[in-house]
Amino acid sequence: SRKTLSCSGVPDNTKQPPGQPIGTQRSKEEKKVLRKQLKASHTLLKHEGISTAAQPTKSLVVANGGLGNGVSREGLSAALKEMGEVESLVMPPHKPYAFVTYRSEESARNAHVHLNGQMLQCGENSVTLYFSYVESVTHEEETSVPLPEGLALVEDFVSPEEEAVLLSAIDWSSTNDDITAQKALKHRRVKHYGFEFRYDNNNVDKDKPLPAGLPDECLPVLERCVSNGHISMMPDQLTVNQYESGQGIPPHVDTHSAFEDTILSLSLGAKTVMDFRHPDGRVVAVVLPGRSLLLMKGESRYLWTHGITPRKFDMVPACDPPSPAGSRPDLGTQSGLTLSKRGTRTSFTFRKIRHEPCRCAFPSACDSQGAPSTPSLSLPPSPPTLPCCRADAARLEEEYVHRVYDAIASHFSSTRHSPWPRVCHFLTSLPPRSVLADVGCGNGKYLGVNPDVIVGCDRSSALIQICAERGFHTFVSDALSVPLRTASCDACISIAVVHHFSTQERRLAAVRELVRLLKPGGRALIYVWAFEQEYNKQKSKYLKENNKDRVTDGKLSVHTNRTAFNTQDLLVPWHLKEGKKRGDEESGDKLESGPAPVFHRYYHVFQQGELEQLCAQVNGVKVQSSYHDQGNWCVILQKDGL
């Protein structure tokens, strides 16, 4: 029977049997593993362009053993080393697979025989590994990216003893808001010292200092900052944020008119990853270790947004690779990455109140120099073109779908709280004890509607985290390769998912994957955004204004929200907002300052009849019904019976 590997790499029960000699009869279990392994090889070739080898080599691809599946380098490496000496382990960022190269072909054979079909248990996560030989392992060369101009990170700035003193100086049990303006915000809790930063207007009351100044325990640290030349003036305002695992802060620029140039941020407790984003689209992910000091001045303080994506794990270098001064490893190209589980992190952000208007060199982002308080619709820095190959399509979707939903997950979830009636009708029409898969479940708004057995999956780890916090059974998965058994579901739903795939081939593959999951006679409901937002002389609720889509030569157009579509392939802006949202009565947690960032999501909006034509290309299934529902084209498919 199938065994489970612990993160130490040792099976939890008895020793596994030796490899199957050629020509002997395979057991039923071995045949099952072989089928799964062949399917995994086919999936890797189809969706990732990875060709497997028929004959043994020293290198193997490990399906389901990637960072994208929540597998840590340490856990996988321990299991692999049980089979022999490992020469290299490559774990591409965000991918559901890894590559291992052994020192000898014999060790690779051992792994192929003994680890194929085994479950790897790492903490709360478990995956089934499937191994296939590959001729060679290629991956992007690891690079470093320059830090934003004016940004510096000083590691081990305070000692463990100083860290303990600073943390003990913050009394979270206090309820006297008049002293420290303590707030319990939606994604963290916060205290202010010296002056309160007001989230309702993203500024400070400069004439209303708080009764308590900065804690005395901070003075030695600040004096060291002055003596080391990090700052020239002593700060008079401190904001303390405490983040639990899974919490974050939206991208923002600290208000220019509120604070002077240099901003200090001291990280205490667990490490995290902070993302810096330039208006031209450049993104630099900076790992902030515990006890490190981050200095933001000049361009990095005034122009780049900084924020922390809410999640429970970060991808970080497995070790500290050497990087040139003023740069950091590019977490988008690194193969030597692992997963770092977040813990409680407390940040001390020190700032100096500004008493004169800001005269920085970045007027486009400066509220003192007339920058708008809310962003206007702008094109992304270099709008993409429609993809011409599989690799282009994957890159476009990674940047304009996957990364966007991870960044906007919290705000997106707050706007997705009311299940659509006709989807609910489909769910409630299923017989008791039906097995349902919600592929692309988002924040899980349909997961509690009816069935006794229901699972959800989504490509966004941030949205899956929200589902988990709501008590739903979900996992991270690409809709093109769902790790569920063939013919295991009575029904599937795919609501507002297929329109995010950027080629006809990939949209067809998404429908085929839904059909694969269905039992004979099972049904699938698919919703996609409609090109025709006005149908049968009735406008959808989406329409508000006349069309103003911006089209650039040869590029995808940027849609103007709430208007009719004039092209099928486009980018739709998402204006990130925080604070009280529609249907959310919690106290506001607004952006810390500056204009809210705009993200662009790729869509292919479907014309009438296009979804039915797409489904007609899938063998073994028929369109049971189709309809238009509030700006969406919808079909119900039924898989042929036995």
XYZ file of C-alpha atoms in Angstrom, residues 303-591:
289
model
C 7.893 56.996 -5.663
C 7.911 53.225 -5.056
C 5.006 51.608 -3.246
C 5.827 49.054 -0.579
C 3.543 46.399 0.874
C 3.329 42.870 2.268
C 1.095 40.311 0.545
C -1.055 38.468 3.120
C 0.007 34.804 3.098
C 1.334 32.187 5.492
C 4.434 31.179 3.527
C 7.036 33.205 1.632
C 9.442 32.035 -1.042
C 12.939 32.944 0.144
C 16.502 31.886 -0.773
C 17.368 28.579 0.907
C 20.652 30.161 1.951
C 22.039 33.681 1.796
C 23.462 33.876 -1.741
C 26.148 36.477 -2.405
C 24.705 39.521 -4.126
C 26.395 42.714 -5.279
C 26.055 45.671 -2.937
C 22.758 47.473 -3.388
C 21.003 44.467 -4.922
C 19.002 41.444 -3.869
C 18.383 37.991 -5.401
C 15.566 38.069 -7.949
C 12.947 35.809 -6.349
C 11.321 35.481 -9.765
C 14.321 33.656 -11.295
C 15.907 31.940 -8.303
C 15.871 28.157 -8.330
C 17.525 27.836 -4.908
C 14.375 28.874 -3.088
C 12.461 27.341 -0.228
C 9.299 28.117 1.715
C 9.519 30.162 4.900
C 6.567 29.854 7.265
C 5.557 33.225 8.624
C 5.283 33.836 12.322
C 4.405 36.892 14.367
C 6.273 39.969 13.116
C 6.319 43.381 14.784
C 7.572 46.414 12.877
C 8.688 49.717 14.395
C 8.382 52.477 11.762
C 10.081 55.720 12.777
C 9.303 58.980 10.959
C 9.839 62.728 11.352
C 6.770 64.966 11.093
C 6.990 67.451 8.180
C 5.925 71.034 8.916
C 6.492 72.550 5.461
C 5.100 71.424 2.077
C 7.049 68.654 0.386
C 9.279 69.796 -2.466
C 10.552 66.399 -3.590
C 11.629 65.550 -7.119
C 8.608 63.307 -7.687
C 5.630 65.650 -8.220
C 3.531 62.944 -9.914
C 3.296 61.148 -6.552
C 3.437 64.174 -4.246
C 0.259 65.436 -2.593
C 1.985 68.733 -1.718
C 2.592 69.356 -5.416
C -0.909 68.595 -6.618
C -0.807 64.836 -7.252
C -4.360 63.449 -7.324
C -5.580 61.720 -4.200
C -6.992 58.872 -6.327
C -5.342 57.431 -9.413
C -6.596 58.017 -12.900
C -6.962 55.071 -15.228
C -3.528 54.504 -16.662
C -2.020 52.002 -18.994
C 0.390 49.509 -17.531
C 3.987 50.507 -18.305
C 4.201 48.335 -21.409
C 0.872 46.702 -22.313
C 1.426 43.137 -23.493
C 0.469 41.716 -26.863
C -1.597 38.581 -27.351
C 0.609 35.515 -26.842
C 1.931 33.689 -29.883
C 3.153 30.555 -28.093
C 2.541 28.513 -24.946
C 5.410 30.157 -23.045
C 4.134 33.664 -23.871
C 0.650 32.692 -22.672
C 1.970 31.346 -19.382
C 4.021 34.510 -18.792
C 1.086 36.800 -19.583
C -1.219 34.907 -17.221
C 1.420 34.815 -14.490
C 1.831 38.616 -14.563
C -1.695 39.749 -15.398
C -3.765 37.093 -13.599
C -1.917 35.068 -10.950
C 0.192 37.841 -9.398
C -2.685 40.298 -9.515
C -5.092 38.047 -7.606
C -2.455 37.335 -4.965
C -1.929 41.090 -4.541
C -5.618 42.070 -4.425
C -6.944 38.946 -2.652
C -8.187 40.669 0.487
C -9.928 43.536 -1.318
C -11.270 41.171 -4.010
C -12.685 38.847 -1.362
C -14.519 41.708 0.354
C -16.435 42.343 -2.902
C -17.346 38.684 -3.462
C -19.809 37.830 -0.722
C -23.157 37.191 -2.508
C -23.518 33.897 -4.413
C -25.278 34.256 -7.772
C -28.810 32.767 -7.653
C -28.558 30.562 -10.746
C -25.259 29.075 -9.551
C -26.921 28.353 -6.194
C -29.819 26.687 -8.028
C -27.364 24.384 -9.814
C -25.677 23.492 -6.523
C -28.896 22.870 -4.616
C -30.204 20.661 -7.429
C -27.459 18.092 -6.805
C -28.419 14.887 -4.960
C -27.347 14.477 -1.306
C -23.750 13.356 -0.702
C -22.641 14.590 -4.114
C -18.943 15.205 -4.637
C -18.420 18.669 -6.098
C -15.216 20.381 -7.242
C -15.187 24.186 -7.446
C -12.271 24.805 -9.809
C -11.222 28.417 -9.375
C -13.102 28.825 -6.104
C -11.733 32.284 -5.260
C -12.656 33.186 -1.682
C -14.984 30.171 -1.430
C -18.343 31.918 -1.631
C -19.964 28.803 -3.193
C -18.271 26.193 -1.008
C -20.918 26.230 1.714
C -24.036 26.377 -0.411
C -25.147 22.722 -0.395
C -23.180 19.531 -1.086
C -22.040 17.304 1.752
C -18.700 16.660 0.078
C -17.139 19.661 -1.654
C -13.588 20.678 -2.415
C -12.289 23.874 -3.928
C -9.067 24.859 -5.595
C -7.623 28.086 -6.917
C -4.344 29.246 -8.448
C -4.074 32.074 -5.885
C -2.499 30.975 -2.618
C -3.739 34.202 -0.991
C -7.371 33.382 -1.875
C -6.943 29.767 -0.738
C -5.682 31.102 2.573
C -8.900 33.109 2.927
C -10.877 29.917 2.200
C -8.928 28.042 4.862
C -9.615 30.761 7.415
C -13.327 30.327 6.626
C -13.096 26.602 7.340
C -13.335 25.297 3.764
C -11.424 22.329 2.307
C -9.321 23.868 -0.452
C -5.915 23.588 -2.078
C -3.735 25.513 -4.527
C -3.960 24.185 -8.075
C -3.804 25.285 -11.677
C -7.157 24.802 -13.411
C -5.330 23.076 -16.273
C -4.027 20.302 -14.026
C -6.206 19.566 -11.001
C -4.720 16.852 -8.739
C -7.980 14.905 -8.361
C -8.727 11.433 -9.707
C -10.333 11.078 -13.110
C -14.120 10.549 -12.881
C -14.156 11.349 -9.158
C -16.745 14.165 -9.111
C -20.495 14.196 -9.491
C -20.352 17.848 -10.514
C -17.896 20.682 -11.167
C -18.306 24.419 -11.335
C -15.996 26.941 -13.003
C -17.241 30.430 -12.269
C -15.397 33.332 -13.921
C -12.214 31.335 -14.563
C -11.929 30.205 -18.193
C -11.943 33.804 -19.482
C -8.544 34.366 -17.800
C -6.773 31.911 -20.156
C -5.131 33.815 -22.982
C -5.303 31.348 -25.889
C -7.997 29.184 -27.433
C -5.853 26.109 -26.756
C -5.636 26.839 -23.033
C -9.336 27.685 -22.713
C -10.159 24.363 -24.360
C -7.729 22.567 -22.031
C -9.496 24.108 -19.015
C -12.869 22.736 -20.182
C -11.352 19.314 -20.901
C -9.913 19.197 -17.391
C -13.365 19.829 -15.906
C -14.821 17.023 -18.010
C -12.003 14.667 -16.959
C -12.969 15.144 -13.310
C -16.633 14.236 -13.916
C -18.085 10.797 -13.346
C -20.135 9.409 -16.262
C -23.389 11.369 -16.240
C -21.846 14.124 -14.121
C -22.542 17.793 -14.848
C -20.388 20.935 -15.021
C -21.487 24.571 -14.837
C -19.243 27.143 -16.552
C -19.567 30.943 -16.374
C -17.480 33.350 -18.495
C -17.689 37.098 -18.949
C -19.788 38.081 -21.978
C -18.793 40.508 -24.721
C -22.503 41.321 -24.989
C -23.209 43.203 -21.771
C -26.602 44.159 -23.216
C -28.732 41.142 -24.162
C -32.405 40.927 -25.122
C -32.669 44.708 -24.697
C -31.578 44.423 -21.074
C -28.302 45.914 -19.822
C -26.253 44.059 -17.233
C -25.617 45.736 -13.903
C -21.986 46.132 -14.969
C -22.762 48.840 -17.538
C -22.750 52.433 -16.300
C -21.136 54.613 -18.985
C -20.262 54.841 -22.675
C -17.210 52.943 -23.845
C -13.796 54.591 -23.448
C -11.395 51.675 -23.883
C -7.834 52.742 -24.539
C -6.154 50.940 -27.408
C -2.433 51.063 -28.075
C -0.859 49.988 -31.342
C -0.515 46.213 -31.417
C -1.066 45.907 -27.681
C -3.909 44.714 -25.494
C -6.346 47.528 -24.784
C -7.083 48.734 -21.277
C -10.803 48.620 -20.577
C -12.667 51.470 -18.935
C -14.628 49.929 -16.089
C -18.425 49.909 -16.276
C -18.513 50.384 -20.061
C -19.330 48.133 -23.014
C -16.513 46.074 -24.544
C -15.128 46.880 -27.986
C -12.556 44.082 -28.135
C -12.454 40.527 -26.787
C -8.918 40.438 -25.372
C -8.171 43.212 -22.922
C -6.834 44.315 -19.558
C -9.370 45.280 -16.891
C -8.148 47.613 -14.117
C -8.569 46.824 -10.435
C -8.243 49.878 -8.180
C -6.973 48.517 -4.893
C -8.834 49.946 -1.924
C -8.927 49.211 1.778
C -11.207 50.318 4.559
C -14.958 49.761 4.852
C -16.197 47.889 1.839
C -19.548 47.013 0.425
C -21.061 44.516 2.824
C -18.193 44.878 5.315
C -19.073 46.613 8.560
C -15.691 46.218 10.216
C -13.689 49.279 11.129
C -11.682 50.613 8.215
C -8.092 49.702 7.524
C -7.230 52.125 4.770
C -4.138 52.408 2.690
